[in-house]
mmCIF file of C-alpha atoms and ligand atoms in Angstrom:
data_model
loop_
_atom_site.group_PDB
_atom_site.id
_atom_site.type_symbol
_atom_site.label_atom_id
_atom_site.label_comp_id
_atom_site.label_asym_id
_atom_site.label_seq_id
_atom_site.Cartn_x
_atom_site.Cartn_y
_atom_site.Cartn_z
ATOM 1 C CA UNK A 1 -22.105 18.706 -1.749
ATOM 2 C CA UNK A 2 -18.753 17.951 0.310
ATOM 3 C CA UNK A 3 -18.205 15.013 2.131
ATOM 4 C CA UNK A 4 -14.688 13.986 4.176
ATOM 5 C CA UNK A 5 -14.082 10.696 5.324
ATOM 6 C CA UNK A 6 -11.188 11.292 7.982
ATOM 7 C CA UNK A 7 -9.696 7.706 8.373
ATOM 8 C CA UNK A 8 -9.417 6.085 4.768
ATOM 9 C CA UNK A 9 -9.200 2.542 6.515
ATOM 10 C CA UNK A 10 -11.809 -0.237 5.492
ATOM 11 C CA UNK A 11 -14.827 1.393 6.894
ATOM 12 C CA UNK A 12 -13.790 5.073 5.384
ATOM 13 C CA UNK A 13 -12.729 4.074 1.946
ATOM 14 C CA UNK A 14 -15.808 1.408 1.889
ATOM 15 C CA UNK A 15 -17.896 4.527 2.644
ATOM 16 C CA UNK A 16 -15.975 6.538 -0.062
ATOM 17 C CA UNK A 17 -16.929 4.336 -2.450
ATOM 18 C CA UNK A 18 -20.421 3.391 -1.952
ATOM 19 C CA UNK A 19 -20.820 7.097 -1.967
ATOM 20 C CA UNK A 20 -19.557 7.957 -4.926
ATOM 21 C CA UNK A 21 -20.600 4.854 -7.318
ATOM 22 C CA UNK A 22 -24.762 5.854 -5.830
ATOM 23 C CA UNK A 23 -24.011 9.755 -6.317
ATOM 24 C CA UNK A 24 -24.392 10.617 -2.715
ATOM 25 C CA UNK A 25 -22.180 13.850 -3.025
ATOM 26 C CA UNK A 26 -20.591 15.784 -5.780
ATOM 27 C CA UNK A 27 -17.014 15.473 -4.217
ATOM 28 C CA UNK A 28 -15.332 12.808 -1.378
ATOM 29 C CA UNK A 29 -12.277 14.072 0.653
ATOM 30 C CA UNK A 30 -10.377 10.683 2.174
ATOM 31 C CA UNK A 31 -7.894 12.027 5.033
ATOM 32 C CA UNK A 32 -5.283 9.763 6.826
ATOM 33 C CA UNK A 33 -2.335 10.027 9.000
ATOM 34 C CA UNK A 34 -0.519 7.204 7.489
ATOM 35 C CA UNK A 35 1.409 8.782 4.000
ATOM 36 C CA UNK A 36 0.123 8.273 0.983
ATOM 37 C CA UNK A 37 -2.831 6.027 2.076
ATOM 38 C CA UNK A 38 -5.606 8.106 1.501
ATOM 39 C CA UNK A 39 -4.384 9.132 -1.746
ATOM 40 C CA UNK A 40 -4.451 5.340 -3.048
ATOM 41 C CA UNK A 41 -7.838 4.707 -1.743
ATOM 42 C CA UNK A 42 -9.045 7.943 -3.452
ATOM 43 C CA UNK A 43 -7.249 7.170 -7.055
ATOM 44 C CA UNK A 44 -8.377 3.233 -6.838
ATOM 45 C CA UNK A 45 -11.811 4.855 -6.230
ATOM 46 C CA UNK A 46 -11.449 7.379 -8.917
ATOM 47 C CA UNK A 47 -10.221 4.740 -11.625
ATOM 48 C CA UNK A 48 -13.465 2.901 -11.077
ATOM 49 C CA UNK A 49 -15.385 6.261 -12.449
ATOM 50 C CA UNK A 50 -15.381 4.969 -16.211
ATOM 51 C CA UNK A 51 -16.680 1.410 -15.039
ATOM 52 C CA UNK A 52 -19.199 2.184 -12.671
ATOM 53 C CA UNK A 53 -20.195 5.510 -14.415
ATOM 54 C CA UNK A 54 -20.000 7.949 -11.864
ATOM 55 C CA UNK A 55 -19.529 11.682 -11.569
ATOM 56 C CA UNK A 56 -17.994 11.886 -7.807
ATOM 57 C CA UNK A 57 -14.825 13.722 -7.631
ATOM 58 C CA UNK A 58 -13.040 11.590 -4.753
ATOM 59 C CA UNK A 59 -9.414 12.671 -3.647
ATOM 60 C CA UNK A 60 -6.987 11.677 -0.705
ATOM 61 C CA UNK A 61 -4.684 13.673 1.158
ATOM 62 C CA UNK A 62 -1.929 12.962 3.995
ATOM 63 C CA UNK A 63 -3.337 15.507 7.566
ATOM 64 C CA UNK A 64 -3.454 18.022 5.456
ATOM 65 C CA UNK A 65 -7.011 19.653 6.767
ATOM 66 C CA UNK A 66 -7.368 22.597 4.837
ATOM 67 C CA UNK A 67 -8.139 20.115 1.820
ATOM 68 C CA UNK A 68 -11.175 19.023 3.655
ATOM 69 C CA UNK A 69 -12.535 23.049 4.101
ATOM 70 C CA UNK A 70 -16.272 23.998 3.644
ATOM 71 C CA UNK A 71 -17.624 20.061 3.872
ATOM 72 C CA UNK A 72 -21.216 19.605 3.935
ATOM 73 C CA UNK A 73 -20.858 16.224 6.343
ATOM 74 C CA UNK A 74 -17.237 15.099 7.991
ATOM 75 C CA UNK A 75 -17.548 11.081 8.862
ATOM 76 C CA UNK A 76 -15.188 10.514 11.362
ATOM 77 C CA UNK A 77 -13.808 6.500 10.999
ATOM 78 C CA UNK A 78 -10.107 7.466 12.612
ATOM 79 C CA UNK A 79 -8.585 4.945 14.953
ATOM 80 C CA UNK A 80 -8.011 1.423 15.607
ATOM 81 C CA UNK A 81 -10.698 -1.405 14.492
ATOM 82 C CA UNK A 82 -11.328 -3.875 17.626
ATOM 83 C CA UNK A 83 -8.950 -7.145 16.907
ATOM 84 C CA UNK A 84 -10.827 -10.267 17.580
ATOM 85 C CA UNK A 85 -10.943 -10.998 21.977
ATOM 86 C CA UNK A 86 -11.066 -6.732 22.227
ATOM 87 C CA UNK A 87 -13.887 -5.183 23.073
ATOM 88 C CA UNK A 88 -15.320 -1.761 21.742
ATOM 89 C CA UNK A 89 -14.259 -1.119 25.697
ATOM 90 C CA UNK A 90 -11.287 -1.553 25.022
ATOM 91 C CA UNK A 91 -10.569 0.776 22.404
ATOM 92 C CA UNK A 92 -11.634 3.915 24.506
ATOM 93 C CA UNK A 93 -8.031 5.207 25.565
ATOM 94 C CA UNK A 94 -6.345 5.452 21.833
ATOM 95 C CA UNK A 95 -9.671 6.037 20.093
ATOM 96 C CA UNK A 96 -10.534 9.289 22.628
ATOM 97 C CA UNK A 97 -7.354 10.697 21.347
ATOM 98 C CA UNK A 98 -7.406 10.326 18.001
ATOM 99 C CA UNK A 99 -11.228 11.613 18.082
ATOM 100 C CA UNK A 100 -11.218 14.667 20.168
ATOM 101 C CA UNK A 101 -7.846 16.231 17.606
ATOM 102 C CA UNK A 102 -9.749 15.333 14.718
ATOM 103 C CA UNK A 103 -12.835 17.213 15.362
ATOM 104 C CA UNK A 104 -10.659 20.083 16.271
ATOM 105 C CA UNK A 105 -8.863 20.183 13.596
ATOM 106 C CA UNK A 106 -11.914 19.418 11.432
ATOM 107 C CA UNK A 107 -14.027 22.069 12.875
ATOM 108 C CA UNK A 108 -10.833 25.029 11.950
ATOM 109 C CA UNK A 109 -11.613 24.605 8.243
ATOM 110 C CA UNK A 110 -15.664 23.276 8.269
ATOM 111 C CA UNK A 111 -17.164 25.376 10.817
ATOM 112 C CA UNK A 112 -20.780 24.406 9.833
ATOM 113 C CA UNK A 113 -20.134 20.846 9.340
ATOM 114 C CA UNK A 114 -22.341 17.991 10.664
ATOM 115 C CA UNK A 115 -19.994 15.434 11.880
ATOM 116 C CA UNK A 116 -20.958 11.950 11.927
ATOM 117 C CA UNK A 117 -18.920 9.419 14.408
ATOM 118 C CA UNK A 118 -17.871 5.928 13.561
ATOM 119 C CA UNK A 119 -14.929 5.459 15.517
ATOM 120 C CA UNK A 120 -15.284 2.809 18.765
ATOM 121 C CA UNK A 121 -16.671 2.661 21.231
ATOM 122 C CA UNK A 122 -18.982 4.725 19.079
ATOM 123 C CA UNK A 123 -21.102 6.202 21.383
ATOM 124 C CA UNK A 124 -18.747 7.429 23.968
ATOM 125 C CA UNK A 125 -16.743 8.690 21.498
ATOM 126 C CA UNK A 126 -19.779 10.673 20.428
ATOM 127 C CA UNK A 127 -20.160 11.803 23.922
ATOM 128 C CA UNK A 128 -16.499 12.950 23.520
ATOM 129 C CA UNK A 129 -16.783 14.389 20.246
ATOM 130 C CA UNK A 130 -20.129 16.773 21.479
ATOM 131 C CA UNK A 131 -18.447 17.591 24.821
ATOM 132 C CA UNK A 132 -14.926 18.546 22.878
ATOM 133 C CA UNK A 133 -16.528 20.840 20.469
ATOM 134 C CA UNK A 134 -19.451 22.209 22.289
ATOM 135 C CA UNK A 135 -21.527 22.225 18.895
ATOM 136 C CA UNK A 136 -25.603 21.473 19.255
ATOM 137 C CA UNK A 137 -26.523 18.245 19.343
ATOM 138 C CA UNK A 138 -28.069 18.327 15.849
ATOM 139 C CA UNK A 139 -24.828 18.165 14.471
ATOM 140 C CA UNK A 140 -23.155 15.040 16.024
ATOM 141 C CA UNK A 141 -24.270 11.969 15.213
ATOM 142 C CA UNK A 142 -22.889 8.667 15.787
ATOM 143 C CA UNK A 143 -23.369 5.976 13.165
ATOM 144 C CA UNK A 144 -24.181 2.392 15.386
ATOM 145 C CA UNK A 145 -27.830 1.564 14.909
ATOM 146 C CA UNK A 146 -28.014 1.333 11.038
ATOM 147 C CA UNK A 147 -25.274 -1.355 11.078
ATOM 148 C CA UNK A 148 -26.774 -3.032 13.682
ATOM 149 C CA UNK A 149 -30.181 -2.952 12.162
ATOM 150 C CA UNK A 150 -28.946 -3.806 8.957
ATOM 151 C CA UNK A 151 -27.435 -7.114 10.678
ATOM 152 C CA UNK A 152 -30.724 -7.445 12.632
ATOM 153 C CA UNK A 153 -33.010 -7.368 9.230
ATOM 154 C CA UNK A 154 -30.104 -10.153 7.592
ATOM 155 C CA UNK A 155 -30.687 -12.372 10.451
ATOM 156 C CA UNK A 156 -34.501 -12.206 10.569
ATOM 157 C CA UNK A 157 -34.753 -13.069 6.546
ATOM 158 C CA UNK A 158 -32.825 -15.768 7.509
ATOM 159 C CA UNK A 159 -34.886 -16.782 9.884
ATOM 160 C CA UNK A 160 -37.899 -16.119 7.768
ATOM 161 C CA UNK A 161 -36.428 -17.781 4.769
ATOM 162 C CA UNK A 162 -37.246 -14.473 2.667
ATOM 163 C CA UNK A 163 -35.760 -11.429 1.241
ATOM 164 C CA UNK A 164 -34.469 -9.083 3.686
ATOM 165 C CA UNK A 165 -35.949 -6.112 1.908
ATOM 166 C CA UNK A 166 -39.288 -7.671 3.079
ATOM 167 C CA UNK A 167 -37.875 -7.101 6.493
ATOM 168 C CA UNK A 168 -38.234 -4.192 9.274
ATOM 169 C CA UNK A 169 -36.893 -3.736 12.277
ATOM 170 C CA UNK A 170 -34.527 -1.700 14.323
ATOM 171 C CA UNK A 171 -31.992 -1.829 16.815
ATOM 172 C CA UNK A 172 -31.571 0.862 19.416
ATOM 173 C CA UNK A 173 -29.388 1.332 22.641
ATOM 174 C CA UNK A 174 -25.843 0.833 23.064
ATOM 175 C CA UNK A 175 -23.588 0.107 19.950
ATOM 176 C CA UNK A 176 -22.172 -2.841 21.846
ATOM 177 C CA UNK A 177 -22.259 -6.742 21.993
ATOM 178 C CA UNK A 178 -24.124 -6.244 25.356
ATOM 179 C CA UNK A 179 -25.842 -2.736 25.244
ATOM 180 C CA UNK A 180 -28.000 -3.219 21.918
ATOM 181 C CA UNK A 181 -31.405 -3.734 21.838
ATOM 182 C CA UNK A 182 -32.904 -5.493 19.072
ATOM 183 C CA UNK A 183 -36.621 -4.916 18.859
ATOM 184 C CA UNK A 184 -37.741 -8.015 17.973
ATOM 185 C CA UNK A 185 -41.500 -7.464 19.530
ATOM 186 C CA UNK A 186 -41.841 -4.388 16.646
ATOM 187 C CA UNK A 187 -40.008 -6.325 14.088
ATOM 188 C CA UNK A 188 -42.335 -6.502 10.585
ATOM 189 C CA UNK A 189 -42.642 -8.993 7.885
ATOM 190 C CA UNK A 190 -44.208 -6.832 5.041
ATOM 191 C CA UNK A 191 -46.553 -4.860 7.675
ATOM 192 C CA UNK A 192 -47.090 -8.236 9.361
ATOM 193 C CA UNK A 193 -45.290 -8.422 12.922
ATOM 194 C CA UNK A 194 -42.842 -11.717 12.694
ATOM 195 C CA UNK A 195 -44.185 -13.394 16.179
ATOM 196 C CA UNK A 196 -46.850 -14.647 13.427
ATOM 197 C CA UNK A 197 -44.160 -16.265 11.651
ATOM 198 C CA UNK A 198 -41.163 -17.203 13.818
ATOM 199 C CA UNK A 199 -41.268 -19.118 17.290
ATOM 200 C CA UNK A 200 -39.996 -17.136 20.417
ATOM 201 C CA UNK A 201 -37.512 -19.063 20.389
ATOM 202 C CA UNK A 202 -36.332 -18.658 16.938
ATOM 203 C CA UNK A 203 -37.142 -14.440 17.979
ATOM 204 C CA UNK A 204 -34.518 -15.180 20.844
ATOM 205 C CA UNK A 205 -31.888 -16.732 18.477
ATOM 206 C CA UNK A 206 -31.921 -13.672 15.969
ATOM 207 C CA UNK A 207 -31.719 -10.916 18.695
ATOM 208 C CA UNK A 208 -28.715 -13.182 19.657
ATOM 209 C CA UNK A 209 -26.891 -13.728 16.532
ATOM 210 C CA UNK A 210 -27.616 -9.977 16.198
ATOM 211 C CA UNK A 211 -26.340 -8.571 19.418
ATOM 212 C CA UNK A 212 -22.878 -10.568 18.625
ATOM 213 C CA UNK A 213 -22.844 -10.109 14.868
ATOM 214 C CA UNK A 214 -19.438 -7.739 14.741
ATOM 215 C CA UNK A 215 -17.782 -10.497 16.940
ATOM 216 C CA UNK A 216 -18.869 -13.304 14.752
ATOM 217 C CA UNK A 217 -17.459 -11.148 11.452
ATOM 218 C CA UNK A 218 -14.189 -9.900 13.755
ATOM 219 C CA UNK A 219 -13.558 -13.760 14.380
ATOM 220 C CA UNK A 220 -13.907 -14.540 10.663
ATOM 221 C CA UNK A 221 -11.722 -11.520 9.096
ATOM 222 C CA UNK A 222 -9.423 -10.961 12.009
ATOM 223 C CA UNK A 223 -10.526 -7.063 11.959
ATOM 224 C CA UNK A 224 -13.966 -6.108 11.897
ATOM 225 C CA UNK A 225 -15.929 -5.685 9.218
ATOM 226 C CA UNK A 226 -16.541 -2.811 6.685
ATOM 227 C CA UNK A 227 -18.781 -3.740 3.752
ATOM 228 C CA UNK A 228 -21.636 -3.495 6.188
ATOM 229 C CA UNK A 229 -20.406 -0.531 8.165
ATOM 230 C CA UNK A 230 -19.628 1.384 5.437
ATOM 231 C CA UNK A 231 -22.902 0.900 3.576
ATOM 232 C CA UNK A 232 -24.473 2.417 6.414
ATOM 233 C CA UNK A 233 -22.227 5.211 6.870
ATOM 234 C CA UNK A 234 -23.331 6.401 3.920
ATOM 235 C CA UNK A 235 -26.797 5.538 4.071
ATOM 236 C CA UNK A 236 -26.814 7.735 6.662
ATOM 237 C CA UNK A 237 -24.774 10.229 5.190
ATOM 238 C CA UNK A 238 -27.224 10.095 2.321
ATOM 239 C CA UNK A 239 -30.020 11.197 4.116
ATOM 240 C CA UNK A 240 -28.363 14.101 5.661
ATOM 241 C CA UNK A 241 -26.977 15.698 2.470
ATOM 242 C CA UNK A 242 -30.586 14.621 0.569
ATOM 243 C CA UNK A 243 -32.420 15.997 3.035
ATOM 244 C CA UNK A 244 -34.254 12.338 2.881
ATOM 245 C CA UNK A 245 -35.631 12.563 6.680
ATOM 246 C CA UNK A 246 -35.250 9.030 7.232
ATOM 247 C CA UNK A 247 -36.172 7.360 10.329
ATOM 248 C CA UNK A 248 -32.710 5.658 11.331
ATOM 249 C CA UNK A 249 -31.668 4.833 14.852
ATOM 250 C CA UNK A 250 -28.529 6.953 15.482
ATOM 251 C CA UNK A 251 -26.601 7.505 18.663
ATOM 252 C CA UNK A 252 -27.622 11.235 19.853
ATOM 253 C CA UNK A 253 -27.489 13.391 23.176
ATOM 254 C CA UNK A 254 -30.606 12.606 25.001
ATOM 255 C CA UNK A 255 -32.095 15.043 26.988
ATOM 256 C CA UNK A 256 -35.363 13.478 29.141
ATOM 257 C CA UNK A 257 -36.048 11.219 26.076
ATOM 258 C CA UNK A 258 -36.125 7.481 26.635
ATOM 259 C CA UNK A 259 -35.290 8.466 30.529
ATOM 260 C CA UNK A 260 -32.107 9.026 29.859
ATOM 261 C CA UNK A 261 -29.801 12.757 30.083
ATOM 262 C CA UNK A 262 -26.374 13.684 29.549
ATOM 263 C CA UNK A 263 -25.763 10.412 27.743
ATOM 264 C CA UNK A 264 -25.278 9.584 23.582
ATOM 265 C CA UNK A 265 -27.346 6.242 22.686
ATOM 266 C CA UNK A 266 -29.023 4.922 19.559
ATOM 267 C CA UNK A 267 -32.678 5.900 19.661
ATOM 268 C CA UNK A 268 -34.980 6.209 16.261
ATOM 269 C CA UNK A 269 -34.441 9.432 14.645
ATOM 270 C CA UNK A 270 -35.133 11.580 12.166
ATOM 271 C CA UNK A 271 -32.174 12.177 10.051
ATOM 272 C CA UNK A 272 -32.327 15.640 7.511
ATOM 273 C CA UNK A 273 -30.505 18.685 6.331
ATOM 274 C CA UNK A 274 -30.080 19.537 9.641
ATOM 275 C CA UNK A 275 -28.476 16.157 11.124
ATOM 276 C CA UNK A 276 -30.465 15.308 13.852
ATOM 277 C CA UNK A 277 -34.582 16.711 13.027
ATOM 278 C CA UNK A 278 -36.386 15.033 15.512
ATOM 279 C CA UNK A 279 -36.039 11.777 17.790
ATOM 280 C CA UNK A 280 -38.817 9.376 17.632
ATOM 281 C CA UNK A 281 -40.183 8.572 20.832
ATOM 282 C CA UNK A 282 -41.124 4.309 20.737
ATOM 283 C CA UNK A 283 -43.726 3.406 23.130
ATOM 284 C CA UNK A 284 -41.324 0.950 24.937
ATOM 285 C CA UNK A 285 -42.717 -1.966 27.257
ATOM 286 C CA UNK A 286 -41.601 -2.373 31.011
ATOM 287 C CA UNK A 287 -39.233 -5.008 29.975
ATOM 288 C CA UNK A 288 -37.470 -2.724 26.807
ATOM 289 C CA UNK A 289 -37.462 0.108 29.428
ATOM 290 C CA UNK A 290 -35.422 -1.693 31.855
ATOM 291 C CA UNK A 291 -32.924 -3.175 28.900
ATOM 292 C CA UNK A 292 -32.994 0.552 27.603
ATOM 293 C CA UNK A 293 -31.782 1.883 31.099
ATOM 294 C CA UNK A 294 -29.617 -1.016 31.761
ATOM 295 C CA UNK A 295 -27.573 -0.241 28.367
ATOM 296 C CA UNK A 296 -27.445 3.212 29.363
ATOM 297 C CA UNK A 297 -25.791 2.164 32.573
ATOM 298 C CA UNK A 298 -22.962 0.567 30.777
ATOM 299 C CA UNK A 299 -22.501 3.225 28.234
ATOM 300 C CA UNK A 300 -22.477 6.120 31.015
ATOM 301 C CA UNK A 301 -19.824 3.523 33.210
ATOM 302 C CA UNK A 302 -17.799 4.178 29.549
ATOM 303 C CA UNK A 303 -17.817 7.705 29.301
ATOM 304 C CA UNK A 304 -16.478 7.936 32.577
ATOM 305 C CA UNK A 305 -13.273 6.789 31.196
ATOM 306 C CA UNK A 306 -13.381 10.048 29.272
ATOM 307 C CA UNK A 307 -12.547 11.942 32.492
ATOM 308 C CA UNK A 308 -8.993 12.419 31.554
ATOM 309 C CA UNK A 309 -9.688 13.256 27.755
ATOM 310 C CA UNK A 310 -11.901 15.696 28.548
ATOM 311 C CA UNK A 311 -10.128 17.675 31.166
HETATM 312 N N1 NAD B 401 -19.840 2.444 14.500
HETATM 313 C C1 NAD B 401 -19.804 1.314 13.812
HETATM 314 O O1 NAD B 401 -20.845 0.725 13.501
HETATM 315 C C2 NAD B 401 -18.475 0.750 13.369
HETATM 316 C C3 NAD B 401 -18.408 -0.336 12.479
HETATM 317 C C4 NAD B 401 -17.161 -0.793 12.071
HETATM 318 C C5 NAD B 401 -16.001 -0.198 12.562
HETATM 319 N N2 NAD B 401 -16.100 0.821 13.452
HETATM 320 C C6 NAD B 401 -14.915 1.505 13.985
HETATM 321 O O2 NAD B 401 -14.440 2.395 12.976
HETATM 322 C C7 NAD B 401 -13.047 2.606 13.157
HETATM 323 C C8 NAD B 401 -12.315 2.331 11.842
HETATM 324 O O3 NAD B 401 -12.387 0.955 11.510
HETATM 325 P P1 NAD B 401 -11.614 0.398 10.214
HETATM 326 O O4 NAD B 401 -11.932 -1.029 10.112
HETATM 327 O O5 NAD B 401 -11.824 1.293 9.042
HETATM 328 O O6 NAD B 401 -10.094 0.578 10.702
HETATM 329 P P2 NAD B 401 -8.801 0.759 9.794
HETATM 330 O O7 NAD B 401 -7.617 0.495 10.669
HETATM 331 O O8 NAD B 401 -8.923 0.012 8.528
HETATM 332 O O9 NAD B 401 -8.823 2.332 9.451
HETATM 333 C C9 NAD B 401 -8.586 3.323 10.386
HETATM 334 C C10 NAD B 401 -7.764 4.393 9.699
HETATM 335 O O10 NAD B 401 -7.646 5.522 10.569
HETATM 336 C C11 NAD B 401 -6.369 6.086 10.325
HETATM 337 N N3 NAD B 401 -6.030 6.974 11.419
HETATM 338 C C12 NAD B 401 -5.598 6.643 12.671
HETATM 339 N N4 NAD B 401 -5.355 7.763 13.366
HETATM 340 C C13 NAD B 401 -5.667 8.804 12.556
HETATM 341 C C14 NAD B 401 -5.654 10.211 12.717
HETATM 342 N N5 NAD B 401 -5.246 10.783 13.874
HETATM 343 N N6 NAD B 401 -6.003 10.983 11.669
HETATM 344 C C15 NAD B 401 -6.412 10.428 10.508
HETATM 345 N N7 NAD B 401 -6.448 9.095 10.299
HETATM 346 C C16 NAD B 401 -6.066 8.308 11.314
HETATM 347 C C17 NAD B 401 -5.452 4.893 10.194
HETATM 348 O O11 NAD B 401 -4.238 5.227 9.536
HETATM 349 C C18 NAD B 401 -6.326 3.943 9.366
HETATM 350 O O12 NAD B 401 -6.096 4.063 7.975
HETATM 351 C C19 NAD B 401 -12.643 1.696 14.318
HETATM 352 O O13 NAD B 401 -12.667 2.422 15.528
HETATM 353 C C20 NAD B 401 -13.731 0.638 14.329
HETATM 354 O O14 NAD B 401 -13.864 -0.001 15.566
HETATM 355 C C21 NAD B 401 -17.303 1.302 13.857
#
């Protein structure tokens, strides 16, 4: 199986490696504009091989696309990171850009790829990326809610004083400080919901730290993170190319689901061979309906800004 990581930045060389040291896919292609980079990430990577023990055959090459032909998955992670005061808003206008060529160009040499989007503002860009390339909606999926769920299921062992793999919870919605939803009301402590355990007050504070938990790490590093982000890139990843159907809340086209159409947002799905299998309709209450429809304003205000990309 074929992966390529276009972008071998912090999120796309993070990814390359937590892909290759768990076995994810038999070979990594790292692709980058800037000369020489992705070729560096790829043979650090490679010289970990004898340490780590793995088989992955990870190279790097300089826009040269017809290194990345017949890939399995292509994780887009091309563009500028948000620098701390920027929002994912922001980032639209040079992101757009950079997102819409590299599908093309992605698309001349992996016709039956399934692309998965990283770059910010993640879900408009994969809006863009769906609109640009007119492929089904099984096969574009933007990477958002496993990060932020991840974060979420950190900051409610916290809370809990207990191991976060005793944790569930997800986070759908917008991939954005004020657009994601954190779930707290469905949240589990081993089966157990966590309103048994924490205060709603203490609830409160976790959504919170949760919905700005890429600003707190972008204040700290002075770029935003990638340990996280590329974990969960590949987690994703994972259960594409292993068929694992995992139930991970990805950003996807919705068509009548959730209330929403003509719109990409992170909603539970099912995540197999085939990209998108299935999206998981939550029985939401009257107030996670109106945050739901109130992200999707903001997110559909966003992809207006796409207007001139897209023409
Ligand atoms: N969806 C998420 O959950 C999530 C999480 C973290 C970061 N991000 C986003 O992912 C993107 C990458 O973040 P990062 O921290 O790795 O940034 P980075 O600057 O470390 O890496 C980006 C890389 O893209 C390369 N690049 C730029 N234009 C390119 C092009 N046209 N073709 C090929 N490569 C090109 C750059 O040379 C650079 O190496 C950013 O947009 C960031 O906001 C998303």
């Amino acid at each position: 199986m074929k992966v390529t990581i276009v972008g071998a930045g912090n999120v796309g060389a993070t990814c390359a490696d937590v892909i290759s040291y768990r076995g994810i896919a038999s070979e990594v292609v790292l692709l980058d504009i800037k000369e020489g980079f992705a070729e560096g990430k790829a043979m650090d990577i490679m010289q970990c091989a004898t340490t780590t023990g793995f088989n992955t055959k990870v190279s790097g090459v300089t826009n040269d696309y017809s290194k990345t032909a017949n890939s399995d998955v292509v994780v887009i992670t091309s563009g500028i990171p948000r620098k701390p005061g920027m929002t994912r808003e922001e980032l639209i206008g040079i992101n757009a850009g950079i997102v819409k060529s590299v599908a093309e160009n992605i698309l001349k040499f992996s016709p039956n790829t399934i692309i998965v989007v990283v770059s910010n503002p993640m879900d408009t860009m994969t809006y863009l990326t769906l609109k640009a390339t007119g492929l089904p909606k099984n096969r574009i999926i933007g990477m958002g809610g496993a990060l932020d769920s991840s974060r979420f299921k950190y900051y409610l062992s916290k809370a809990l004083n207990n191991h976060s793999n005793d944790v569930q919870g997800m986070v759908i919605g917008g991939h954005g400080d004020t657009t994601m939803i954190p779930l707290t009301r469905l949240a589990s402590y081993n089966g157990l919901p966590v309103s048994q355990f924490l205060s709603q007050e203490e609830m409160d504070k976790v959504a919170a730290d949760t919905m700005v938990g890429g600003a707190t790490l972008t204040g700290l590093l002075g770029t935003s993170a990638w340990y996280a982000p590329g974990a969960s890139v590949a987690y994703l990843v994972d259960s594409i190319l292993n068929d694992q159907k995992r139930m991970i809340p990805c950003s996807v086209m919705l068509e009548g689901e959730y209330g929403q159409t003509d719109i990409c947002m992170g909603v539970p799905c099912i995540i197999g061979k085939n990209g998108l299998e299935e999206i998981v309709d939550i029985k939401l209450n009257d107030a996670e309906k109106a945050l739901f429809a109130k992200s999707a304003d903001a997110v559909r205000a966003m992809n207006g800004d796409l207007k001139a990309v897209l023409a």
